[in-house]
XYZ file of C-alpha atoms in Angstrom:
609
model
C 7.946 -57.580 -16.051
C 6.101 -56.108 -19.024
C 3.992 -52.967 -18.920
C 0.995 -53.918 -18.666
C 1.819 -55.675 -15.438
C 0.734 -52.300 -13.043
C 0.105 -49.119 -16.272
C -2.560 -47.257 -16.377
C -4.088 -45.296 -18.527
C -3.706 -41.281 -18.844
C -5.812 -39.448 -17.997
C -5.100 -35.950 -17.299
C -4.996 -35.108 -14.081
C -2.278 -36.725 -11.768
C -3.476 -39.394 -9.261
C -6.236 -40.521 -12.222
C -8.302 -43.737 -11.287
C -10.868 -41.295 -9.406
C -8.426 -40.265 -6.633
C -8.450 -36.523 -6.345
C -4.950 -34.295 -6.618
C -4.426 -32.471 -3.016
C -5.616 -29.750 -2.114
C -3.070 -28.424 1.101
C -2.900 -29.891 3.968
C -2.867 -27.951 7.207
C -0.067 -28.027 8.823
C 0.842 -30.442 12.226
C 4.017 -29.468 13.331
C 3.882 -28.905 17.414
C 5.118 -25.592 18.159
C 8.354 -25.019 19.697
C 11.255 -26.094 16.626
C 14.199 -26.084 19.081
C 13.595 -25.260 22.493
C 10.563 -28.053 23.234
C 8.199 -24.914 23.641
C 5.029 -27.141 24.854
C 1.111 -26.041 23.082
C 0.113 -24.191 26.119
C 3.125 -22.402 25.737
C 5.613 -23.272 28.789
C 8.852 -23.738 28.110
C 10.821 -26.990 28.309
C 13.968 -25.496 26.503
C 15.884 -26.657 29.637
C 15.398 -30.442 29.236
C 17.418 -33.045 28.895
C 15.304 -34.136 26.541
C 14.050 -30.805 25.085
C 18.537 -31.310 24.789
C 18.218 -33.242 22.333
C 15.135 -32.865 20.306
C 17.478 -29.466 19.720
C 20.125 -31.637 18.475
C 18.269 -34.101 16.462
C 16.444 -30.862 14.581
C 19.663 -29.488 13.865
C 21.291 -32.251 12.247
C 20.007 -31.761 9.564
C 22.688 -28.724 9.171
C 25.261 -30.689 10.636
C 27.678 -32.599 8.902
C 29.599 -35.718 10.445
C 32.728 -36.041 7.755
C 30.440 -35.501 4.543
C 27.576 -36.564 6.054
C 24.373 -35.158 7.575
C 24.312 -35.802 11.254
C 21.035 -38.026 11.381
C 23.154 -41.033 9.769
C 25.087 -41.012 12.423
C 22.110 -41.797 14.282
C 21.342 -44.650 11.699
C 24.666 -46.578 11.955
C 25.395 -46.709 15.227
C 21.316 -47.948 15.789
C 22.344 -50.357 12.718
C 25.358 -51.198 15.100
C 23.785 -51.591 18.401
C 20.983 -52.908 18.026
C 19.647 -56.332 18.011
C 18.693 -58.441 14.322
C 15.153 -58.062 15.442
C 14.525 -54.762 14.881
C 12.117 -54.636 12.190
C 10.524 -51.279 10.523
C 13.945 -49.281 11.153
C 14.965 -51.285 8.362
C 12.697 -50.153 5.718
C 12.206 -46.821 7.537
C 15.937 -44.461 7.551
C 14.773 -42.064 8.835
C 15.423 -40.077 12.586
C 11.564 -38.818 14.263
C 12.332 -35.897 16.009
C 8.428 -34.188 16.328
C 5.328 -35.320 15.191
C 1.564 -33.855 15.385
C -1.535 -35.606 14.292
C -0.090 -37.421 10.792
C 2.518 -35.458 10.137
C 6.307 -37.411 11.628
C 8.921 -34.712 11.245
C 13.249 -36.348 10.511
C 16.051 -34.762 12.205
C 15.993 -34.618 8.252
C 13.639 -31.668 7.926
C 11.686 -33.985 5.876
C 7.781 -34.412 6.489
C 6.304 -37.410 6.137
C 2.274 -38.661 6.469
C 2.529 -41.819 9.040
C -0.348 -44.336 8.057
C 1.433 -47.080 10.116
C 0.238 -45.399 12.926
C 2.916 -47.566 15.548
C 1.228 -50.384 14.195
C -2.564 -49.106 15.402
C -1.624 -47.693 18.060
C -2.119 -44.059 17.424
C -6.101 -43.723 17.187
C -5.555 -39.647 17.839
C -2.454 -39.456 15.538
C 0.818 -38.509 17.356
C 1.152 -35.892 20.874
C -2.358 -35.064 20.203
C -3.514 -31.909 22.826
C -6.105 -34.413 24.838
C -3.113 -37.330 25.189
C -0.682 -34.661 26.612
C -2.911 -32.901 28.546
C -4.387 -36.050 30.673
C -0.603 -36.876 31.614
C 0.356 -33.055 32.287
C -2.654 -33.428 34.552
C -0.893 -36.905 36.444
C 2.775 -35.580 36.152
C 1.656 -32.156 37.721
C -0.410 -33.359 40.413
C 2.126 -35.247 42.428
C 0.513 -38.402 41.756
C 2.195 -42.434 41.748
C 3.908 -42.975 38.511
C 3.769 -46.997 39.961
C 1.329 -48.366 42.052
C 1.044 -52.357 40.770
C -2.332 -53.229 41.004
C -3.764 -50.767 43.635
C -6.676 -48.617 43.287
C -6.308 -44.920 42.179
C -8.318 -42.479 40.539
C -6.460 -42.389 37.131
C -7.439 -46.627 37.127
C -10.994 -46.151 38.459
C -11.683 -43.338 35.862
C -10.437 -45.354 33.403
C -12.225 -48.294 34.182
C -15.525 -46.266 33.829
C -15.029 -45.165 30.968
C -13.420 -48.728 29.559
C -17.254 -49.979 30.313
C -18.691 -47.166 29.326
C -17.481 -48.682 25.280
C -17.986 -52.509 25.428
C -20.727 -54.496 24.293
C -24.145 -53.934 26.235
C -23.810 -57.961 26.698
C -20.269 -58.044 27.703
C -20.146 -55.249 29.481
C -23.222 -55.813 32.298
C -20.791 -59.011 33.755
C -17.608 -58.424 33.481
C -14.150 -58.121 35.100
C -10.897 -56.933 34.048
C -7.796 -57.997 34.001
C -4.363 -55.846 34.032
C -1.508 -57.175 32.413
C 1.351 -56.668 30.884
C 2.152 -53.859 28.934
C 1.477 -55.163 25.414
C -1.085 -57.228 23.557
C 0.609 -60.598 23.374
C 0.617 -60.219 27.135
C -3.332 -59.438 26.668
C -2.933 -62.671 24.773
C -1.041 -64.633 26.920
C -3.457 -63.999 30.098
C -6.519 -64.636 28.364
C -5.394 -68.416 27.283
C -4.600 -68.665 30.594
C -7.600 -67.396 31.388
C -9.964 -70.112 29.791
C -7.370 -72.630 30.197
C -7.758 -72.251 34.207
C -11.272 -71.865 33.561
C -12.914 -74.840 31.704
C -9.822 -77.424 33.153
C -8.987 -78.297 29.258
C -5.358 -77.062 27.344
C -6.178 -77.092 23.862
C -6.738 -73.674 21.304
C -8.577 -73.099 18.670
C -7.021 -70.434 16.202
C -7.011 -69.638 13.045
C -5.140 -69.531 9.220
C -3.571 -66.225 8.823
C -3.564 -64.990 13.082
C -1.015 -62.740 15.132
C -1.375 -62.337 17.708
C 2.047 -62.072 19.438
C 5.262 -63.235 20.258
C 5.896 -64.702 22.950
C 5.094 -68.008 23.008
C 1.369 -69.065 24.017
C 0.545 -65.942 21.638
C 3.259 -67.496 18.292
C 1.190 -70.953 19.140
C -1.862 -69.200 18.406
C -0.514 -67.305 15.549
C -0.162 -68.906 11.464
C 3.159 -69.049 11.047
C 3.658 -71.470 14.151
C 4.566 -75.190 14.496
C 4.754 -78.221 16.615
C 2.171 -76.766 18.931
C -1.292 -77.563 20.933
C -3.331 -75.002 18.438
C -5.786 -76.910 16.341
C -5.725 -74.258 13.070
C -9.259 -73.546 11.059
C -9.381 -71.464 8.115
C -10.686 -67.912 7.853
C -12.520 -67.035 5.263
C -11.595 -64.650 3.239
C -12.821 -64.238 -0.910
C -9.384 -63.345 -3.087
C -7.396 -66.677 -1.393
C -10.416 -68.957 0.040
C -9.137 -71.979 1.012
C -11.407 -73.504 -0.139
C -11.528 -72.109 -4.358
C -14.907 -70.080 -4.177
C -14.665 -67.128 -1.931
C -17.307 -65.365 -0.811
C -21.033 -66.467 0.911
C -20.272 -70.196 -0.034
C -16.401 -70.133 1.564
C -17.714 -68.562 4.610
C -19.978 -71.799 4.939
C -17.511 -74.149 4.090
C -15.525 -72.657 6.995
C -17.966 -73.067 9.077
C -18.820 -76.450 8.531
C -15.237 -77.707 8.507
C -15.131 -76.244 12.438
C -18.363 -77.948 13.697
C -16.364 -81.121 11.776
C -13.300 -80.958 13.972
C -15.097 -80.343 17.413
C -17.894 -83.099 16.472
C -16.596 -85.704 14.909
C -14.454 -87.976 17.771
C -11.639 -89.333 15.378
C -10.488 -85.726 13.840
C -7.527 -86.015 15.794
C -8.553 -82.297 17.942
C -9.606 -82.643 21.915
C -12.012 -80.307 23.489
C -10.366 -77.314 23.853
C -10.397 -74.504 26.356
C -10.904 -71.878 23.684
C -11.018 -70.101 20.176
C -9.453 -67.125 19.230
C -9.839 -65.148 16.412
C -9.686 -61.618 15.108
C -12.203 -60.056 13.879
C -10.249 -58.487 10.861
C -7.094 -60.417 10.409
C -4.045 -56.902 10.375
C -0.740 -58.763 10.042
C -2.582 -61.240 8.013
C -3.007 -59.218 5.576
C -5.993 -57.392 6.473
C -9.062 -59.569 5.989
C -12.313 -58.744 7.559
C -14.023 -61.761 8.590
C -17.635 -62.065 7.375
C -20.111 -60.928 10.336
C -22.434 -63.835 9.465
C -19.686 -66.114 9.724
C -18.325 -64.259 13.128
C -22.459 -64.752 14.689
C -22.119 -68.865 13.185
C -17.575 -69.029 15.280
C -20.669 -67.200 18.276
C -22.850 -69.502 18.333
C -20.247 -73.293 17.289
C -18.175 -72.270 20.075
C -21.984 -71.090 22.762
C -23.441 -74.841 22.209
C -20.016 -76.088 22.755
C -19.497 -74.621 26.301
C -16.171 -72.900 24.220
C -15.266 -69.788 25.444
C -14.879 -66.580 22.085
C -11.745 -64.875 22.595
C -12.012 -60.997 20.629
C -9.109 -60.651 19.489
C -9.049 -56.658 19.345
C -5.483 -54.903 20.197
C -5.432 -54.018 17.019
C -8.946 -53.459 15.554
C -10.340 -51.735 18.553
C -11.303 -48.114 19.415
C -12.889 -47.089 16.402
C -10.294 -48.841 14.439
C -12.526 -50.231 11.907
C -15.593 -48.188 12.346
C -17.015 -49.850 15.317
C -15.589 -49.136 18.911
C -15.562 -52.758 18.282
C -15.010 -54.228 15.787
C -16.862 -57.380 16.797
C -20.473 -55.050 17.381
C -21.000 -55.413 13.206
C -21.532 -58.477 13.872
C -23.814 -57.876 17.306
C -20.722 -60.586 18.014
C -20.839 -61.093 22.257
C -17.246 -62.415 23.248
C -16.431 -64.278 26.089
C -13.282 -62.636 26.610
C -11.765 -59.495 24.514
C -8.026 -59.291 24.174
C -7.097 -54.593 24.487
C -3.716 -53.102 24.013
C -2.578 -50.798 21.159
C -5.009 -47.624 21.247
C -6.814 -48.142 24.684
C -2.969 -46.119 26.053
C -3.572 -43.468 23.981
C -0.067 -44.284 22.959
C 1.299 -45.405 25.843
C 1.901 -49.560 27.319
C -1.305 -50.627 28.643
C -2.540 -54.080 28.054
C -6.003 -55.444 29.046
C -8.385 -59.472 29.257
C -11.839 -57.974 29.653
C -13.582 -61.315 30.032
C -17.303 -62.464 31.850
C -17.697 -62.831 35.330
C -18.647 -66.160 35.163
C -14.935 -66.664 34.274
C -13.210 -65.145 37.082
C -11.323 -67.882 38.591
C -8.325 -66.087 39.323
C -6.393 -67.233 42.492
C -4.629 -63.999 44.124
C -1.849 -63.852 42.425
C -2.400 -66.375 39.521
C -1.634 -63.339 36.780
C 0.277 -60.308 38.008
C 2.707 -58.368 36.318
C 4.742 -55.153 37.981
C 3.384 -52.705 35.402
C -0.059 -53.193 34.899
C -0.638 -49.959 36.787
C 0.496 -47.595 34.823
C -1.397 -44.576 35.874
C -0.042 -42.155 32.731
C -0.713 -44.836 30.205
C -4.960 -44.945 32.077
C -4.755 -41.112 31.955
C -3.774 -41.313 28.805
C -6.232 -43.740 27.480
C -8.784 -42.652 29.099
C -9.239 -38.890 26.758
C -8.778 -41.440 23.820
C -11.543 -43.629 24.227
C -13.360 -40.893 25.577
C -12.643 -38.907 22.421
C -13.100 -40.901 20.361
C -17.311 -42.046 21.683
C -17.618 -38.167 22.089
C -16.296 -37.358 18.512
C -17.766 -40.153 16.621
C -14.363 -41.331 15.246
C -15.112 -44.673 14.809
C -18.768 -43.700 12.394
C -16.002 -40.880 11.023
C -13.049 -43.664 10.041
C -16.153 -45.862 8.339
C -17.640 -42.657 6.259
C -13.751 -42.069 5.409
C -12.653 -45.648 4.764
C -15.197 -46.508 2.555
C -14.811 -43.873 0.645
C -11.081 -43.608 0.437
C -11.382 -47.509 -0.326
C -13.456 -46.986 -3.242
C -11.043 -44.442 -4.505
C -8.210 -47.190 -4.299
C -10.871 -50.016 -6.069
C -11.127 -47.316 -8.999
C -6.830 -46.669 -9.316
C -6.304 -51.002 -8.918
C -8.724 -50.642 -12.159
C -5.538 -49.050 -13.646
C -3.170 -50.996 -11.925
C -3.178 -54.472 -13.158
C -0.892 -55.604 -10.299
C -3.214 -53.885 -7.188
C -4.387 -57.793 -7.698
C -7.450 -56.859 -4.791
C -8.225 -53.870 -2.606
C -10.040 -54.620 0.972
C -10.406 -53.805 4.478
C -12.865 -52.064 7.324
C -13.068 -48.489 8.459
C -9.586 -47.015 8.482
C -7.972 -50.793 8.270
C -7.107 -51.182 4.992
C -5.064 -52.878 2.942
C -4.054 -53.676 -1.133
C -2.524 -57.042 -1.944
C 0.592 -56.330 -4.484
C 0.756 -59.424 -7.416
C 1.962 -59.909 -10.198
C -0.234 -60.553 -13.097
C 1.673 -61.908 -15.382
C 3.272 -64.581 -12.899
C 0.810 -68.085 -13.612
C -2.602 -67.780 -12.225
C -2.742 -69.827 -9.068
C 1.253 -70.015 -9.675
C 1.901 -69.072 -5.715
C -1.381 -68.772 -4.565
C -3.037 -69.942 -1.694
C -7.130 -70.276 -3.212
C -9.207 -68.627 -5.414
C -11.739 -65.841 -6.497
C -14.910 -66.911 -5.757
C -16.299 -67.682 -8.285
C -20.159 -69.284 -7.087
C -22.981 -66.932 -7.643
C -26.762 -66.393 -6.492
C -29.486 -66.049 -10.027
C -28.839 -62.354 -11.477
C -24.755 -63.216 -9.865
C -23.643 -62.155 -6.365
C -23.499 -58.924 -5.385
C -19.939 -57.609 -4.737
C -17.912 -55.079 -1.967
C -19.897 -52.035 -1.364
C -18.327 -48.840 -0.979
C -17.269 -49.159 2.077
C -15.967 -52.447 2.006
C -17.924 -54.959 3.347
C -19.219 -57.725 0.897
C -23.517 -58.193 0.298
C -22.655 -61.807 1.688
C -21.048 -60.380 5.646
C -24.162 -60.695 7.340
C -25.659 -64.176 6.077
C -23.695 -67.409 5.755
C -26.958 -69.509 5.630
C -26.500 -72.332 4.146
C -28.177 -71.345 0.007
C -27.816 -73.426 -3.191
C -25.392 -72.712 -5.858
C -23.880 -73.684 -8.572
C -20.486 -72.475 -10.186
C -20.695 -69.535 -12.739
C -18.663 -68.864 -15.383
C -15.070 -70.483 -15.224
C -12.538 -68.373 -12.645
C -9.178 -68.465 -12.716
C -7.611 -68.194 -8.997
C -5.482 -65.338 -8.232
C -1.969 -63.963 -9.731
C 0.925 -65.161 -7.379
C 1.722 -62.350 -4.946
C 4.244 -59.925 -5.198
C 5.919 -58.998 -1.939
C 9.504 -57.366 -4.500
C 6.345 -55.068 -6.026
C 4.985 -54.486 -2.882
C 8.287 -53.498 -0.899
C 9.510 -51.088 -3.910
C 5.364 -49.244 -3.336
C 6.524 -48.722 0.221
C 9.905 -47.610 -1.113
C 8.112 -45.149 -3.415
C 5.852 -43.856 -0.970
C 9.185 -43.176 1.462
C 10.603 -41.172 -1.116
C 7.221 -38.966 -1.730
C 6.871 -38.683 2.034
C 4.360 -41.099 3.308
C 4.634 -43.653 5.172
C 3.166 -47.469 5.015
C 3.946 -50.384 5.854
C 3.778 -54.248 4.783
C 1.598 -57.781 5.857
C -0.342 -60.316 3.992
C 1.169 -63.992 4.521
C 4.565 -63.210 2.004
C 4.228 -59.262 2.976
C 2.837 -58.253 -0.565
C 0.320 -56.692 1.265
C 0.436 -52.902 1.429
C -1.183 -51.230 4.422
C -2.683 -47.933 5.826
C -3.639 -47.383 9.360
C -4.178 -43.714 9.468
C -4.712 -41.769 12.556
C -9.357 -41.866 13.382
C -8.384 -37.752 13.243
C -7.177 -37.336 9.376
C -8.667 -35.225 7.717
C -10.446 -35.448 3.769
C -7.168 -33.246 2.282
C -4.815 -35.898 4.059
C -6.867 -38.558 2.818
C -6.398 -37.125 -0.900
C -2.422 -36.491 -0.225
C -2.002 -39.786 1.015
C -3.619 -41.575 -1.653
C -2.521 -39.052 -3.945
C 1.600 -39.846 -2.708
C 0.311 -44.174 -3.072
C -1.109 -43.571 -6.383
C 2.156 -41.509 -7.616
C 4.163 -44.421 -5.956
C 2.552 -47.621 -7.543
C 3.302 -45.220 -10.895
C 6.836 -44.628 -10.552
C 7.124 -48.876 -9.298
C 4.796 -48.743 -12.728
C 7.782 -46.575 -14.877
C 10.790 -48.248 -13.612
C 9.297 -52.335 -14.715
C 8.211 -50.489 -17.608
C 11.612 -49.310 -18.616
C 12.854 -52.914 -17.667
C 10.415 -54.755 -20.011
C 10.477 -58.433 -19.913
C 12.128 -58.345 -15.908
C 9.966 -60.862 -13.615
C 10.409 -59.303 -10.123
C 11.592 -62.333 -7.674
C 9.123 -63.495 -5.351
C 10.638 -64.202 -2.661
C 8.495 -64.031 0.762
C 11.191 -63.093 2.853
C 13.139 -60.596 1.031
C 15.070 -58.508 3.073
C 16.767 -54.855 2.295
C 20.513 -54.615 2.221
C 22.053 -53.682 5.704
C 21.430 -50.479 6.370
C 24.333 -48.193 5.684
C 27.086 -49.579 5.089
C 29.317 -48.247 2.864
C 28.623 -48.033 -0.906
C 30.181 -47.128 -3.613
C 30.509 -43.529 -4.374
C 28.007 -43.700 -7.766
C 25.307 -45.016 -5.354
C 25.427 -42.840 -2.130
C 24.784 -40.299 -4.953
C 21.336 -40.739 -5.424
C 20.670 -40.641 -1.823
C 17.740 -37.945 -1.262
C 17.830 -37.754 2.684
C 17.754 -34.204 2.864
C 14.952 -32.498 1.292
C 14.834 -31.817 -2.002
C 14.509 -28.492 -3.153
C 11.019 -27.553 -5.056
C 10.084 -25.198 -7.384
C 8.366 -22.057 -6.119
C 4.731 -22.870 -7.708
C 5.140 -26.348 -5.712
C 5.987 -24.960 -2.625
C 3.491 -22.382 -3.009
C 0.833 -25.152 -3.723
C 1.220 -27.867 -1.390
C 3.001 -25.839 2.096
C 2.227 -28.536 4.409
C 3.575 -31.377 2.676
C 6.966 -33.100 2.469
C 9.487 -32.018 -0.850
C 9.032 -34.016 -2.892
C 12.205 -36.049 -3.948
C 13.911 -34.469 -6.970
C 12.522 -37.505 -9.910
C 15.413 -37.208 -11.247
C 17.408 -38.662 -8.598
C 17.366 -42.605 -6.852
C 15.653 -41.286 -3.366
C 16.644 -44.345 -0.844
C 18.382 -46.144 -2.736
C 21.104 -47.619 -0.665
C 17.180 -49.566 0.937
C 16.396 -50.898 -1.860
C 14.643 -54.093 -1.184
């Protein structure tokens, strides 16, 4: 790949592109390094869990056959666990301690976690209010398993949940507790609207992700041979109609109306429509607010229940407590999980009481009464609400998006930076590929008089608030997006991990680098995250500059090599699982950050994608 693919000019600073050099970040490791001391001073030293944690912490100093002991844990995972495991393949770490944004691995390294349990950890790891809520239930002697019986813990959770819901829904709502995962709530929601309407079909959208069980997969973007009608989801960068912007959103809405009103469309009147206010796994694509309102209008006029999947977008993640609030839309059904359990498994469906046609036992689940999760969830919901963390996510997320967009001006391989609040994505592309090759659509090429406004600092486009039809004319000819670059995205993730930053990938071709930090992230920590991401971009750029002319393969199903297989001695010597030595000045300047890997070594070479 040529030098222009991911190069940036020298700016004199370490990050350039408007990203600030990192200030020291306060250490977030919990107290009690090996004895299991709790934050309140009580000791858990005699417990099996504490023993396991102590053993894991000591693993960095123990070696078996010349290899650190924690590598044995990784090898045993590879040998024993299903081939379906995902995160473990790309993140070869053994977490033994965590607090807030920080994870400490058994190798002694600390990592800044911008995965946050795929968005589950709204308050980060082991937040004191969550731990205290769990401890109170444990110390009270209350039952931990109650099926669907009423308990004070459940009553407190429902009260706090209803306090946060959009008023138009909370005033006439019912709540259904499901199995412990978001996909279980999706299944319940689909089952509910089918029972309430007597119809079977479902409307869903391209790029959607709703879970891994059968019904949820049917409504997701990668499904085949299903009972779901697929509709276009509007987006600017790869607009399915090739225009983007306000006009693209209007065309998507018109297509939806046509499918529903055309007696020969092949789509029968559906039981419901399910959508994500921001597509997460689909590539961090926010739905325009005006388009959301059109979907509400279209479904309401045709008596089609609207289901909002807020599993990942809820509890302040996007800069509003619930992402539907950006548009003012009140859905008929909301699917909730992840953050509402305060890091523990919990999933619920909230819906209008008019849909409450369940017969006793029509939908159940053995673990729908998870008391610890309800207690942790109550504490999390209340903390986010009382401390205005949704507003904080909007402010900080907008600032991070702005800094990343400035950085993208120096790196052509950063094809698009988008998101809402602290749900951020960077789509990696191959600028040397043929324009439009492998692309889904074209960027916005229409404009009003004087040009249509672009994204604002908070990631919301000016056209998001209105998709009212209006005449538009094509501007100067534009080009389609460059091809997605999944291998380049994987390289960025790998370089981030070497620098102590955990990110994950998403999007149609796994080409979108995703950031989902906890809502409690500080300004200093946000600067550290962007600093490391910028360094990773520079490292990937340098690598491809050195190999100028070599094209990064565009392989959607690219997989890393098998984990912990014996490798030639020369390659094993390049691994950097252990903490790397830093200069005295470096450790003084950044005492709370994970040790930087030795740039002369190859880092996690055996995980190369």
